PDB file of C-alpha atoms in Angstrom:
ATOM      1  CA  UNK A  10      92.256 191.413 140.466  1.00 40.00           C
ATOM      2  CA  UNK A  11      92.849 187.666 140.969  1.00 41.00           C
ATOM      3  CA  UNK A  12      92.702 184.941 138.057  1.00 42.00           C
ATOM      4  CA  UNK A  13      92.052 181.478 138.404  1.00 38.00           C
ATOM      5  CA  UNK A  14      94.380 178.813 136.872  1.00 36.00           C
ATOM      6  CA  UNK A  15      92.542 175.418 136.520  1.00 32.00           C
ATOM      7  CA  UNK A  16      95.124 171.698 136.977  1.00 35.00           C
ATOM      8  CA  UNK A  17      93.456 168.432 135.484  1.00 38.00           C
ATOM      9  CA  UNK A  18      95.238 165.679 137.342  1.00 38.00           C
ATOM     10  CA  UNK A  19      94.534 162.084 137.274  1.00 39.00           C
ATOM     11  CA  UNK A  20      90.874 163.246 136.938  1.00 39.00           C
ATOM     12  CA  UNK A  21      91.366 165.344 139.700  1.00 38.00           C
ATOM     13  CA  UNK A  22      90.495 169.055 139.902  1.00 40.00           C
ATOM     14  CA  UNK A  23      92.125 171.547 141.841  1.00 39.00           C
ATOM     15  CA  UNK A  24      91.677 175.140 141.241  1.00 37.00           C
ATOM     16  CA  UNK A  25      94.378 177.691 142.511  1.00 38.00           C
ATOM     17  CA  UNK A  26      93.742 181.856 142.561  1.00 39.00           C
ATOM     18  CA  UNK A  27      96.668 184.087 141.768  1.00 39.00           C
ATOM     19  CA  UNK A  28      96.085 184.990 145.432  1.00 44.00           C
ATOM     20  CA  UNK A  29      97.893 182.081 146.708  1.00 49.00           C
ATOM     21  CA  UNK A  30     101.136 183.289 144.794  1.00 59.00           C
ATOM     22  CA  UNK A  31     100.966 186.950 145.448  1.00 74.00           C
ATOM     23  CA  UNK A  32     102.691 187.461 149.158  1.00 89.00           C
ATOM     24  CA  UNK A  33     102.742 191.500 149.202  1.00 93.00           C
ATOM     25  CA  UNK A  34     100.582 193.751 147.646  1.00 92.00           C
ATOM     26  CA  UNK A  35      99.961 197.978 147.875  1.00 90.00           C
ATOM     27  CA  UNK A  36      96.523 199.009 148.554  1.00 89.00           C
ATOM     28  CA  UNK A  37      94.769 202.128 148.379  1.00 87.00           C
ATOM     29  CA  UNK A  38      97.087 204.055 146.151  1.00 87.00           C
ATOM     30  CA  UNK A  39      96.554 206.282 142.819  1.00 87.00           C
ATOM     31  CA  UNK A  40      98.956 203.237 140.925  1.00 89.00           C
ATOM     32  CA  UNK A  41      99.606 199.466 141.785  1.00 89.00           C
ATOM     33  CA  UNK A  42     103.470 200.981 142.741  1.00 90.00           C
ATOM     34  CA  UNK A  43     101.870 202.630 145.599  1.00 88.00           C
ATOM     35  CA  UNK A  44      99.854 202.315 148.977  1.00 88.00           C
ATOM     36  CA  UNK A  45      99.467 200.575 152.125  1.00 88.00           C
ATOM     37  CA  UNK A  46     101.561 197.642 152.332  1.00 90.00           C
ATOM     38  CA  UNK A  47      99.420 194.255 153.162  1.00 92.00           C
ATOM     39  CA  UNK A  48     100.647 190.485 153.423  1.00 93.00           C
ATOM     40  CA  UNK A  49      99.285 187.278 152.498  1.00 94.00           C
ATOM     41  CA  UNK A  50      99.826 185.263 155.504  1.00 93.00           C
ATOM     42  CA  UNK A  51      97.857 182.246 156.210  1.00 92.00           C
ATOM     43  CA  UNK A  52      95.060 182.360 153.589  1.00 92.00           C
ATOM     44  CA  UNK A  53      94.681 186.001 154.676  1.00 92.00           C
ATOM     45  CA  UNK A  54      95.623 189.260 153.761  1.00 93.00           C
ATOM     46  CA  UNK A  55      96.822 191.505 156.736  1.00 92.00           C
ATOM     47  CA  UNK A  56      98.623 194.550 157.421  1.00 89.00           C
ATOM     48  CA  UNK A  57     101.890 196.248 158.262  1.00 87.00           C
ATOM     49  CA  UNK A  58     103.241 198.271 160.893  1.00 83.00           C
ATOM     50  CA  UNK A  59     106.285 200.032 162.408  1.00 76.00           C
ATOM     51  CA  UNK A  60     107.586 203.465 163.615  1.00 72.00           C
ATOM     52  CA  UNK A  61     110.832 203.286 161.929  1.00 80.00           C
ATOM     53  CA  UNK A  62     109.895 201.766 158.072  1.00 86.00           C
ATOM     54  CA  UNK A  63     112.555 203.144 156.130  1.00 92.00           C
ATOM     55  CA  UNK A  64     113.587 202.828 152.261  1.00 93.00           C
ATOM     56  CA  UNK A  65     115.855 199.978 152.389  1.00 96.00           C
ATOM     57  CA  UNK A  66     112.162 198.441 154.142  1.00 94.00           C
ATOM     58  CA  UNK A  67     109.864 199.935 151.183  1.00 92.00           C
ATOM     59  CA  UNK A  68     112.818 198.995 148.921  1.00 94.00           C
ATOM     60  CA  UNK A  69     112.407 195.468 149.595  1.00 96.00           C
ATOM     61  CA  UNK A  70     108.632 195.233 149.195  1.00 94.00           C
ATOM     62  CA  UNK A  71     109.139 198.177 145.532  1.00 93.00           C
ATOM     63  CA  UNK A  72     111.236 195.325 144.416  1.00 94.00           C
ATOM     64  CA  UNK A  73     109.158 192.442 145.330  1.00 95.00           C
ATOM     65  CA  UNK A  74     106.141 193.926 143.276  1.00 93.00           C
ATOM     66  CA  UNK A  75     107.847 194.410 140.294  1.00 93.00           C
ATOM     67  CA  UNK A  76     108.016 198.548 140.552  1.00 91.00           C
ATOM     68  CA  UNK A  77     112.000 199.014 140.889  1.00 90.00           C
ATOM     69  CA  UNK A  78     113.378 201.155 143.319  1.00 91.00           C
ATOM     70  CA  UNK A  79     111.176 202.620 146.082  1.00 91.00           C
ATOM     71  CA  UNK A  80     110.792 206.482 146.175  1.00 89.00           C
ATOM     72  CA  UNK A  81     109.229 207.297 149.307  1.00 87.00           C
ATOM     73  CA  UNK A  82     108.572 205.092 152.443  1.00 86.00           C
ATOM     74  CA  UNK A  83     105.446 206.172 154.377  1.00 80.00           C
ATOM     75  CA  UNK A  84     104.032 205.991 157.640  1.00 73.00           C
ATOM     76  CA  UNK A  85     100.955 207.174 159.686  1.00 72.00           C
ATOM     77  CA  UNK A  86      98.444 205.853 156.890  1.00 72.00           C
ATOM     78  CA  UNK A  87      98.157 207.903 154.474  1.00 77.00           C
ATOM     79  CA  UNK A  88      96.714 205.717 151.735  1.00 78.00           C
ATOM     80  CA  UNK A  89      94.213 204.702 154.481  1.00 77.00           C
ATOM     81  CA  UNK A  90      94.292 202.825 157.968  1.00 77.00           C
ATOM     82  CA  UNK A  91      93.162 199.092 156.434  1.00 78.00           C
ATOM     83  CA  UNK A  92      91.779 196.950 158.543  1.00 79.00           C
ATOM     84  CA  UNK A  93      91.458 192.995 159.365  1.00 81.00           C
ATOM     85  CA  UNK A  94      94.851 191.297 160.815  1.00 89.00           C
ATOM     86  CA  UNK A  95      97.733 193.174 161.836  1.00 89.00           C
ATOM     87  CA  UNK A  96     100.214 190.749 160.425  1.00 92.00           C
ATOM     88  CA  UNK A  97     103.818 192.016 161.118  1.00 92.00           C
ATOM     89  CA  UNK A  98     105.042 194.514 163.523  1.00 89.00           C
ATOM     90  CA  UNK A  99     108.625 196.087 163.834  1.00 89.00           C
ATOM     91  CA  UNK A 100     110.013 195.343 160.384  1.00 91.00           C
ATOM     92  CA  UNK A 101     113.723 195.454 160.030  1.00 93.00           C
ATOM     93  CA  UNK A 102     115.062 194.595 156.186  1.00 96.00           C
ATOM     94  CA  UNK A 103     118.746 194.632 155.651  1.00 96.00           C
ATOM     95  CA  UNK A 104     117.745 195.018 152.430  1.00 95.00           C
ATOM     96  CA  UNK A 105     118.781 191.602 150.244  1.00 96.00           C
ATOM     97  CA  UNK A 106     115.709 189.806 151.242  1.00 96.00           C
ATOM     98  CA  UNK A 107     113.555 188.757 148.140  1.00 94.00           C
ATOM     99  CA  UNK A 108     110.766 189.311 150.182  1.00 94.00           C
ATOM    100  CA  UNK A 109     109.404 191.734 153.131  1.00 95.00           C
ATOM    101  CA  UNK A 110     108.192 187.753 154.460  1.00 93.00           C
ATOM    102  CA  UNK A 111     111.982 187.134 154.946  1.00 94.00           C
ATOM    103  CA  UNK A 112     112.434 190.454 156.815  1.00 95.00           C
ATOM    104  CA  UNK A 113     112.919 190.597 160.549  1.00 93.00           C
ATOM    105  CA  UNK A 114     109.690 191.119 162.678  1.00 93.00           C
ATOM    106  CA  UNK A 115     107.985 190.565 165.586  1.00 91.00           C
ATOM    107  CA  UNK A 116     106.527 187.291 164.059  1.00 92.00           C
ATOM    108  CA  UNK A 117     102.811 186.671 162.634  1.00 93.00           C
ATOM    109  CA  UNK A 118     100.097 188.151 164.288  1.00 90.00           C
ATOM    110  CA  UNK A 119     102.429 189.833 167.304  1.00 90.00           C
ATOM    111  CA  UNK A 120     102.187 193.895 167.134  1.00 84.00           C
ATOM    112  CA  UNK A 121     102.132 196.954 169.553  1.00 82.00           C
ATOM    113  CA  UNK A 122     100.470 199.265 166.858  1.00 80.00           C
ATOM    114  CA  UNK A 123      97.151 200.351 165.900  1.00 70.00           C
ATOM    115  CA  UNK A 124      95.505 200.645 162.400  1.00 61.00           C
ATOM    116  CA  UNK A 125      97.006 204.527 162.347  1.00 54.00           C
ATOM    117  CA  UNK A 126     100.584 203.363 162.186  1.00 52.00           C
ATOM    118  CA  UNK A 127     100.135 201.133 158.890  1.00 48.00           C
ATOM    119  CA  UNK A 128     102.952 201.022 156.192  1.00 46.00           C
ATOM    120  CA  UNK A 129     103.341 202.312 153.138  1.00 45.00           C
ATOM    121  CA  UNK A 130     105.750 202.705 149.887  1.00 51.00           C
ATOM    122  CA  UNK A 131     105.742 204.333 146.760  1.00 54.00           C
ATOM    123  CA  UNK A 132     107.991 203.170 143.748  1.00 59.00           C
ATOM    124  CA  UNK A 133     109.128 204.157 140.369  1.00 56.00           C
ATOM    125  CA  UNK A 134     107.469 201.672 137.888  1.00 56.00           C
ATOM    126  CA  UNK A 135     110.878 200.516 136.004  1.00 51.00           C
TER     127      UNK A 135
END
């Protein structure tokens, strides 16, 4: 769901969507704690893939949503293949990142994966 928020300044106008703040969402999933992970990257929302997503990588994106620790980190689409941009590849949290942004990948837009390999997490809602 996105919201608008409205700014009056100096007669100007400028409208920003709740979009532009959100960075990681889960899609696809019977609650918002769980699906396939996408990222906002570039006014676009995008996928995530990896062989090796973990928990301390669905951890990091549980915690970034708001829905505490994760519970399960999933692979091989199960919550649905997605489609659009492929935006990171290879993920690698440590696990302190705020962030799955600040997580080591490939970089934007560089993957070896297919829509079949996307990410996902499920998380307790605290």
């Amino acid at each position: 769901m996105e919201g608008f928020l409205t700014l009056v300044l100096l007669s100007s106008i400028v409208t920003i969507t709740t979009s532009d703040f959100e960075t990681v969402r889960l899609v696809g999933g019977n609650s918002p704690c769980a699906g396939r992970v996408e990222v906002h990257h570039d006014g676009q929302w995008g996928t995530v893939c990896h062989d090796y997503w973990d928990m301390t990588d669905a951890g990091v994106v549980c915690r970034e949503i708001g829905c505490g620790a994760a519970l399960e980190a999933v692979r091989d689409a199960r919550f649905g293949q997605g489609s659009g941009k492929i935006w990171m590849d290879n993920v690698d949290c440590s696990g302190s990142e705020s962030t799955l942004k600040n997580c080591r990948s490939l970089g934007w837009g560089v993957h070896y994966c297919g829509h079949h390999k996307m990410l996902e997490s499920d998380a307790q809602k605290p």
